[in-house]
PDB file of C-alpha atoms in Angstrom:
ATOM      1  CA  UNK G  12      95.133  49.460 108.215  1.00 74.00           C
ATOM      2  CA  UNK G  13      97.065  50.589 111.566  1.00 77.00           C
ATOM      3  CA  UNK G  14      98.890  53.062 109.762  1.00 76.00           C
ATOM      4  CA  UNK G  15      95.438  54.505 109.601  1.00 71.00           C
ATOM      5  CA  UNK G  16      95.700  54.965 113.546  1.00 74.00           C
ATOM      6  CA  UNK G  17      98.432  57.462 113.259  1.00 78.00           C
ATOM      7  CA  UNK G  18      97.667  61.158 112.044  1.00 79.00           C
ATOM      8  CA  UNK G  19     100.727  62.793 111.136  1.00 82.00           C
ATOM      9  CA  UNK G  20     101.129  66.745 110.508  1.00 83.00           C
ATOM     10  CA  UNK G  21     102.787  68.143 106.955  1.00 83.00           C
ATOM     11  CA  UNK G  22     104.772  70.258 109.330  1.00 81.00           C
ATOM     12  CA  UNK G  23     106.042  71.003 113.179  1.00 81.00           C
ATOM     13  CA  UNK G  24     103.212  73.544 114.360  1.00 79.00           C
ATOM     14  CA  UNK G  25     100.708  74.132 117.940  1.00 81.00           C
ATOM     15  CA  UNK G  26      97.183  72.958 117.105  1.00 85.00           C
ATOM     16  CA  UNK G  27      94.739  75.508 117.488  1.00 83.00           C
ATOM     17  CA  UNK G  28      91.551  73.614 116.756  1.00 85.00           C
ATOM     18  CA  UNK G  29      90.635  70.016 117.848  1.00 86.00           C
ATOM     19  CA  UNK G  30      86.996  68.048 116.529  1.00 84.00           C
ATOM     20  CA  UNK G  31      87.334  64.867 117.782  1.00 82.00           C
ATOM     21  CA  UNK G  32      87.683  62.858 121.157  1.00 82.00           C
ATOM     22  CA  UNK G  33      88.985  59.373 121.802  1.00 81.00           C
ATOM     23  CA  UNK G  34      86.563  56.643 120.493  1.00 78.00           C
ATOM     24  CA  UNK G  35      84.540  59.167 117.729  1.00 79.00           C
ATOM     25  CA  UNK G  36      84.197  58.124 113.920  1.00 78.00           C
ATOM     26  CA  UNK G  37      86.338  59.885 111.365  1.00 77.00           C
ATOM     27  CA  UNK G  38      85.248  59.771 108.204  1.00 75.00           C
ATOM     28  CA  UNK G  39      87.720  60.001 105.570  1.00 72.00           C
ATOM     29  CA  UNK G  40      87.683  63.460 103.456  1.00 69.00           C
ATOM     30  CA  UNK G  41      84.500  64.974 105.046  1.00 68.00           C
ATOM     31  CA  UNK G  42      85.872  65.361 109.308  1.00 73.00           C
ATOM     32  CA  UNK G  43      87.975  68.441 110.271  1.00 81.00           C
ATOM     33  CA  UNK G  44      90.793  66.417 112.878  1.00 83.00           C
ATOM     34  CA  UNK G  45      92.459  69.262 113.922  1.00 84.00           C
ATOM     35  CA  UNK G  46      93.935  72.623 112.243  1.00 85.00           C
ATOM     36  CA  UNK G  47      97.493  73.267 113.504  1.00 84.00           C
ATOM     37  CA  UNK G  48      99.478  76.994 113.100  1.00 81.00           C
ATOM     38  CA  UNK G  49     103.070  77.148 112.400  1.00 79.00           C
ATOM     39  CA  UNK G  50     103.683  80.286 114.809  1.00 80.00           C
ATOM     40  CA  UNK G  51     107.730  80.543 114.119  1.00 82.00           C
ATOM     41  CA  UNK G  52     106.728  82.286 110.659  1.00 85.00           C
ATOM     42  CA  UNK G  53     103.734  83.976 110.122  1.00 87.00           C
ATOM     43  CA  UNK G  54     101.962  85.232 106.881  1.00 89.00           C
ATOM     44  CA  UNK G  55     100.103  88.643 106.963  1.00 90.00           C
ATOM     45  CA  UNK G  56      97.670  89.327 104.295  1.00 92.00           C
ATOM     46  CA  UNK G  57      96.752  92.851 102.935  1.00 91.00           C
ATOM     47  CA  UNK G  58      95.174  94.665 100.117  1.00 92.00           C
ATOM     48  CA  UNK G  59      96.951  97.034  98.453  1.00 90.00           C
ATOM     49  CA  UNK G  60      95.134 100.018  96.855  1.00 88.00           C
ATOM     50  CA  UNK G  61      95.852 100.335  92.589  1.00 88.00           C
ATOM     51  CA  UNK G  62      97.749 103.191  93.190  1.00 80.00           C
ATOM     52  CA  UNK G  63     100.247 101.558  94.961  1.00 81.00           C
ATOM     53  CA  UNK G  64      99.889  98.194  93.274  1.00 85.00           C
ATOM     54  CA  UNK G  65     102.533  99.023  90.580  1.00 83.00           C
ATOM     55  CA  UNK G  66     105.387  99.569  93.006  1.00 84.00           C
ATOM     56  CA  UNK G  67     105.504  95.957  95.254  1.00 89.00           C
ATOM     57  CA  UNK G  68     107.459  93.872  94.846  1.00 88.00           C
ATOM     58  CA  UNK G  69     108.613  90.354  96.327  1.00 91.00           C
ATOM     59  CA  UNK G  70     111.336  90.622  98.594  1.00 91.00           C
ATOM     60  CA  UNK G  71     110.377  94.251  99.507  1.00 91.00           C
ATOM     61  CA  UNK G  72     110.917  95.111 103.430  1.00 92.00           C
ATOM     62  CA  UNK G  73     107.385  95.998 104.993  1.00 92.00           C
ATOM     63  CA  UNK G  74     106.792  96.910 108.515  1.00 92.00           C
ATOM     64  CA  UNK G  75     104.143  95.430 110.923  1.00 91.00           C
ATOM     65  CA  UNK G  76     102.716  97.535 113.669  1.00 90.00           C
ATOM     66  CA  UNK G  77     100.297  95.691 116.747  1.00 87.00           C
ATOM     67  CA  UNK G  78      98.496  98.223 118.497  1.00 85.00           C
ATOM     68  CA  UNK G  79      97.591  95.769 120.970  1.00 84.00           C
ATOM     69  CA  UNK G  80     101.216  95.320 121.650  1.00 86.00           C
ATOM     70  CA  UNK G  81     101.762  98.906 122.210  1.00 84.00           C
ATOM     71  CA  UNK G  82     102.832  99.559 118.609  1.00 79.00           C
ATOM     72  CA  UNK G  83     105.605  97.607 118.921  1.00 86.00           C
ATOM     73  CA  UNK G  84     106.925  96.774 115.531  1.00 90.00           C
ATOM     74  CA  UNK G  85     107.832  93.758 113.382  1.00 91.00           C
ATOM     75  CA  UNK G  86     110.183  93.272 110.314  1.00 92.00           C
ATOM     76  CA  UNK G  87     109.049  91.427 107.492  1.00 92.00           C
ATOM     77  CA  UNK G  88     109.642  90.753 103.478  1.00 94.00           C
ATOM     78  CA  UNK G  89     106.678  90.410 100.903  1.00 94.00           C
ATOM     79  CA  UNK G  90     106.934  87.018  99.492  1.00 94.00           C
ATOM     80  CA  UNK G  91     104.219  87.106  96.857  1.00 94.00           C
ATOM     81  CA  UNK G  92     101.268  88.911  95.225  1.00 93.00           C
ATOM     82  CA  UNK G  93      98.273  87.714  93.849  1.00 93.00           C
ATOM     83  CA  UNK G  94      99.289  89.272  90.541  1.00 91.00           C
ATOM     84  CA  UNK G  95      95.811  90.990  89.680  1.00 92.00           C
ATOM     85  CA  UNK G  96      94.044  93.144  91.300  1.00 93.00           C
ATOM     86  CA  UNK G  97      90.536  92.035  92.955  1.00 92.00           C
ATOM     87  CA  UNK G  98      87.659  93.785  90.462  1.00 92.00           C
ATOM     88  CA  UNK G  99      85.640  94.248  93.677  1.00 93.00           C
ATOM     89  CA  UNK G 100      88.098  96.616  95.739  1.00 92.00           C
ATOM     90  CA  UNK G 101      90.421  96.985  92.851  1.00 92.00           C
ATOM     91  CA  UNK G 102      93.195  96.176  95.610  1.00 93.00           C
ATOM     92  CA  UNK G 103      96.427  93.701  95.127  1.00 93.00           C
ATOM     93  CA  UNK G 104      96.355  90.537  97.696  1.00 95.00           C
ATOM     94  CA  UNK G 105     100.157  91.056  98.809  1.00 94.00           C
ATOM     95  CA  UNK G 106     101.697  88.508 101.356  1.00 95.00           C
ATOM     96  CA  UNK G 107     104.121  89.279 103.952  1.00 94.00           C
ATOM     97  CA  UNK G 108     105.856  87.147 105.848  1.00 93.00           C
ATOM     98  CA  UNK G 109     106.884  87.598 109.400  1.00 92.00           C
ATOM     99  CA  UNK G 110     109.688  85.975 111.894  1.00 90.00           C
ATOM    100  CA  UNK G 111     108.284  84.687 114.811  1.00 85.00           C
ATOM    101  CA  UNK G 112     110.766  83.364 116.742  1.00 80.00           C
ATOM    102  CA  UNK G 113     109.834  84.911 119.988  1.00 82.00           C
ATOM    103  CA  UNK G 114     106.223  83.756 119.840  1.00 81.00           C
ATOM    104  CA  UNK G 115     104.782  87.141 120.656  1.00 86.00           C
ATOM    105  CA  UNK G 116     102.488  87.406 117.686  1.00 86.00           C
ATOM    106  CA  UNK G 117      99.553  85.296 117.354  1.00 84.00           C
ATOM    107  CA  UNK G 118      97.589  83.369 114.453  1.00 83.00           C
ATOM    108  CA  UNK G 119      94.767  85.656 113.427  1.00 83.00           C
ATOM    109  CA  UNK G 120      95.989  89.324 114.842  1.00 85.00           C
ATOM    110  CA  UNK G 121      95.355  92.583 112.938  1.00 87.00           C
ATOM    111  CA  UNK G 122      98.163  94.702 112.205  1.00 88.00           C
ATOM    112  CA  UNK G 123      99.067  97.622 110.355  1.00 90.00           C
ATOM    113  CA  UNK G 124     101.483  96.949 107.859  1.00 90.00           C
ATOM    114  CA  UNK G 125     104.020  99.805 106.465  1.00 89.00           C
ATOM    115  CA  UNK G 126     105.791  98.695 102.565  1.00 85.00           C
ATOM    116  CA  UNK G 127     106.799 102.367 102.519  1.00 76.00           C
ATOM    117  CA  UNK G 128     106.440 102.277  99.158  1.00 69.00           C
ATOM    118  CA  UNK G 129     108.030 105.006  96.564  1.00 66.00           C
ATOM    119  CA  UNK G 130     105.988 106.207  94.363  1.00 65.00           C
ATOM    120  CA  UNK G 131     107.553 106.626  90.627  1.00 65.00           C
ATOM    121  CA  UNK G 132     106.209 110.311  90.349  1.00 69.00           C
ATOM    122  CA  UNK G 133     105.177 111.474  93.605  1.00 74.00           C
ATOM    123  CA  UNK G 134     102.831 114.165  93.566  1.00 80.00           C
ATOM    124  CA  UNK G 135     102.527 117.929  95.247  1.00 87.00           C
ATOM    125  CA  UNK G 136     101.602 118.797  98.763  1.00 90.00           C
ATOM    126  CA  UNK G 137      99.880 121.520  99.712  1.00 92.00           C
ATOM    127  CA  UNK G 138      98.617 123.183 103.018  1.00 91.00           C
ATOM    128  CA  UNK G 139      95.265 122.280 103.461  1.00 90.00           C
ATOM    129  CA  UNK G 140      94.792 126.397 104.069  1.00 89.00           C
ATOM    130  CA  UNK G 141      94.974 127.305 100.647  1.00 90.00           C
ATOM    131  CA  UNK G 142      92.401 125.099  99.300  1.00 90.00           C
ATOM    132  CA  UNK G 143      89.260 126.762  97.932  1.00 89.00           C
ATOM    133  CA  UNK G 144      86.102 124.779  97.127  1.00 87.00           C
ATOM    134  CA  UNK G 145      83.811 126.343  94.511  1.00 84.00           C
ATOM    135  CA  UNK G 146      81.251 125.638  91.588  1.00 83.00           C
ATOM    136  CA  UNK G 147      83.459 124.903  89.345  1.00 86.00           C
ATOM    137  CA  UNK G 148      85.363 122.723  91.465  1.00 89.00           C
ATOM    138  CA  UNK G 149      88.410 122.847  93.897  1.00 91.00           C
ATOM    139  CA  UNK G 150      91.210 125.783  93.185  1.00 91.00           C
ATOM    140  CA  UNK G 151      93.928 127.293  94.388  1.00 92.00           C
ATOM    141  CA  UNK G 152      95.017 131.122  94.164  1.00 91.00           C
ATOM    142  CA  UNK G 153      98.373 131.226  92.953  1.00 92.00           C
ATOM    143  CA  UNK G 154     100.397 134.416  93.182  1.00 91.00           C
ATOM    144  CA  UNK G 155     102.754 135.127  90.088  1.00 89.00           C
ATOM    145  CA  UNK G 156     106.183 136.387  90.017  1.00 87.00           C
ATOM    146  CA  UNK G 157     104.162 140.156  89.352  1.00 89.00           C
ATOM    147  CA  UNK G 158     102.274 139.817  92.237  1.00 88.00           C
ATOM    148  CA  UNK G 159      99.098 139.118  90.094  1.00 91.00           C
ATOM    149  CA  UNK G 160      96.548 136.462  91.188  1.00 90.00           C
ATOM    150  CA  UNK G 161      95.201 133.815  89.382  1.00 91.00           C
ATOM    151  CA  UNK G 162      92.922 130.896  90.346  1.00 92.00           C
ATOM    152  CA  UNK G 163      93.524 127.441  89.077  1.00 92.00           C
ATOM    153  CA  UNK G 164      91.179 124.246  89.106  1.00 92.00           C
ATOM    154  CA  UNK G 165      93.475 121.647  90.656  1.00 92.00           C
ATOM    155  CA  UNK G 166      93.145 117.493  90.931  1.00 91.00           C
ATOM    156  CA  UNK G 167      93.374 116.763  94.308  1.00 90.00           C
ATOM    157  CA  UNK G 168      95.125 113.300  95.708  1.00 85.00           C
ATOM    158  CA  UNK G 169      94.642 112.199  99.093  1.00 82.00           C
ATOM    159  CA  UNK G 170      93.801 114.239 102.303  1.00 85.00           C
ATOM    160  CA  UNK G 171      96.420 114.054 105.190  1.00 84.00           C
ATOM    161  CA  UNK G 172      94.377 116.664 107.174  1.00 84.00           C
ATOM    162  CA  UNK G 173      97.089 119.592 107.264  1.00 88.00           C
ATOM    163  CA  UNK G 174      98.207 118.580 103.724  1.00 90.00           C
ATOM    164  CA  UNK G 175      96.684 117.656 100.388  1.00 91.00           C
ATOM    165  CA  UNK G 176      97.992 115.602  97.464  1.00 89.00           C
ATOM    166  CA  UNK G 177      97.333 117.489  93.866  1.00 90.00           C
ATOM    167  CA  UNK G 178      97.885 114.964  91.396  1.00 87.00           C
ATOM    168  CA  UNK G 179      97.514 117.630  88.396  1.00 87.00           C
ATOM    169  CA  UNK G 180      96.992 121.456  88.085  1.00 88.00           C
ATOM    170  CA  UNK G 181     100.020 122.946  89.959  1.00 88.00           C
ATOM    171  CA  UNK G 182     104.003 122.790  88.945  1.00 87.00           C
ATOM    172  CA  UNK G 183     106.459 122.668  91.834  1.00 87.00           C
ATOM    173  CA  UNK G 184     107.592 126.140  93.040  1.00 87.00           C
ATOM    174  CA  UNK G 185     104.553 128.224  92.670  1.00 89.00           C
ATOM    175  CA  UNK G 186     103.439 130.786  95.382  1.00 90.00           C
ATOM    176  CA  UNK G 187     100.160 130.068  96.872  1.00 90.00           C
ATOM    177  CA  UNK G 188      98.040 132.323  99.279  1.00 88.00           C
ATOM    178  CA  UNK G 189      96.848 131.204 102.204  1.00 89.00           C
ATOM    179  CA  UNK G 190      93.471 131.202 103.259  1.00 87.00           C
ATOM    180  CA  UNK G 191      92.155 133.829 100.767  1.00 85.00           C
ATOM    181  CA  UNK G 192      89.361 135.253 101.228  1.00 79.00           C
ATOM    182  CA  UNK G 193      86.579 137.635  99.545  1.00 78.00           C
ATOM    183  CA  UNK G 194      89.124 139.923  99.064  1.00 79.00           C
ATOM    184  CA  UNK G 195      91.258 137.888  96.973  1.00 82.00           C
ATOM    185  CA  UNK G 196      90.023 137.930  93.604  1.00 84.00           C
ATOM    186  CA  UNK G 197      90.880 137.086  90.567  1.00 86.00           C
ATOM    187  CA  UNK G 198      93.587 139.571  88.601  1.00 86.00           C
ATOM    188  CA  UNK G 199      94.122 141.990  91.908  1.00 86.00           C
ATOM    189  CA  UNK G 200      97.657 142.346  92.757  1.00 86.00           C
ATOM    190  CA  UNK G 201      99.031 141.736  96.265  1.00 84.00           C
ATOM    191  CA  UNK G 202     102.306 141.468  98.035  1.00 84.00           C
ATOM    192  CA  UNK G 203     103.838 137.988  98.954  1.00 79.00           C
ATOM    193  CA  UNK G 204     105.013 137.997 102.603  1.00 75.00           C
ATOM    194  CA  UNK G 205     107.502 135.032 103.839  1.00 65.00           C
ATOM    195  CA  UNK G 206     105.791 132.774 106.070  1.00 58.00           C
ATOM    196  CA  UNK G 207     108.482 133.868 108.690  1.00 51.00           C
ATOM    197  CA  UNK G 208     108.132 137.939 107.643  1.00 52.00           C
ATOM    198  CA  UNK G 209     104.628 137.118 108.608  1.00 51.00           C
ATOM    199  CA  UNK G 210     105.006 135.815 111.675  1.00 44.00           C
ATOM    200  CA  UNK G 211     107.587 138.845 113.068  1.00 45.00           C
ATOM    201  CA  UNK G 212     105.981 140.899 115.773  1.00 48.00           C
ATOM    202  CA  UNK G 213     105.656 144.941 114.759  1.00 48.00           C
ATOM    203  CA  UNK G 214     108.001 147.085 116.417  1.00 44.00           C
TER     204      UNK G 214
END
């Protein structure tokens, strides 16, 4: 029954929580001892959206960022995935795992985490300038080889602020006019300028 007496961790760690003092009653299965961290190797936890879900993969590089330690960064490799996505978020539980050595992260920090992931068919980007929200839905005035106008309904991606994603409407290579206004209508003809023509001071 002595060997009883002796409490003996799965692993070499720094105990982070302790329940009991000397002389209290453990009960076997039902007390909480102690929980114990092992800090040289740390696994981060993150959800990644469906999009992206397709394109991790286990022994992918991924990037941590602390803010609290003044963005310094952190190297990592993905380890494992949950395998399915969660039907609440719709988001893959991915697993990264961390070196340590230097003890300057701690158990239970937030971080951003960067798989810099490619994406099989990346889509377009846009200037968020040439957008145009109507009715119908959002469009784009796109300026043919002739000069002639034409709107198109467009499927837009994610917003980066200065940039948009379209995901389907618009083929790479196409002129578009920026920030058209009243004047630009449907059919009229007009006469692309360069963005640096445009920019030239008049002599």
């Amino acid at each position: 029954m002595k060997n009883y007496l002796t409490v003996r961790a799965p692993f070499a760690g720094v105990i982070t929580v302790r329940n009991i003092d000397v002389g209290a009653l453990v009960t076997e299965g039902s007390t909480l001892m102690f929980r114990i961290a092992q800090t040289d190797r740390l696994r981060t936890y993150l959800n990644v959206p469906q999009v992206d879900s397709g394109n991790v993969r286990v022994g992918q590089h991924a990037t941590l960022i602390v803010p609290d330690l003044g963005g310094r960064k952190f190297s990592g490799v993905v380890t494992r995935t949950s395998n399915a996505l969660d039907p609440a978020t719709r988001t893959l539980l991915t697993e990264v795992q961390v070196d340590n050595g230097g003890g300057s992260l701690i158990p239970g920090m937030y971080s951003q985490v960067d798989l810099a992931v490619p994406r099989k068919d990346p889509p377009l980007l846009i200037p968020g300038d040439t957008l145009v929200v109507r009715g119908d839905g959002p469009q784009v005035a796109v300026v043919g080889a002739d000069g002639i106008v034409h709107f198109k309904l467009i499927h837009l991606g994610r917003d980066f602020g200065d940039r948009l994603e379209v995901l389907d409407g618009l083929q790479e290579g196409q002129m578009l006019a920026v920030n058209p206004g009243d004047t630009v209508r449907e059919g009229i003809q007009v006469k692309p300028m360069a963005a640096a023509e445009k920019a030239a001071p008049k002599r």
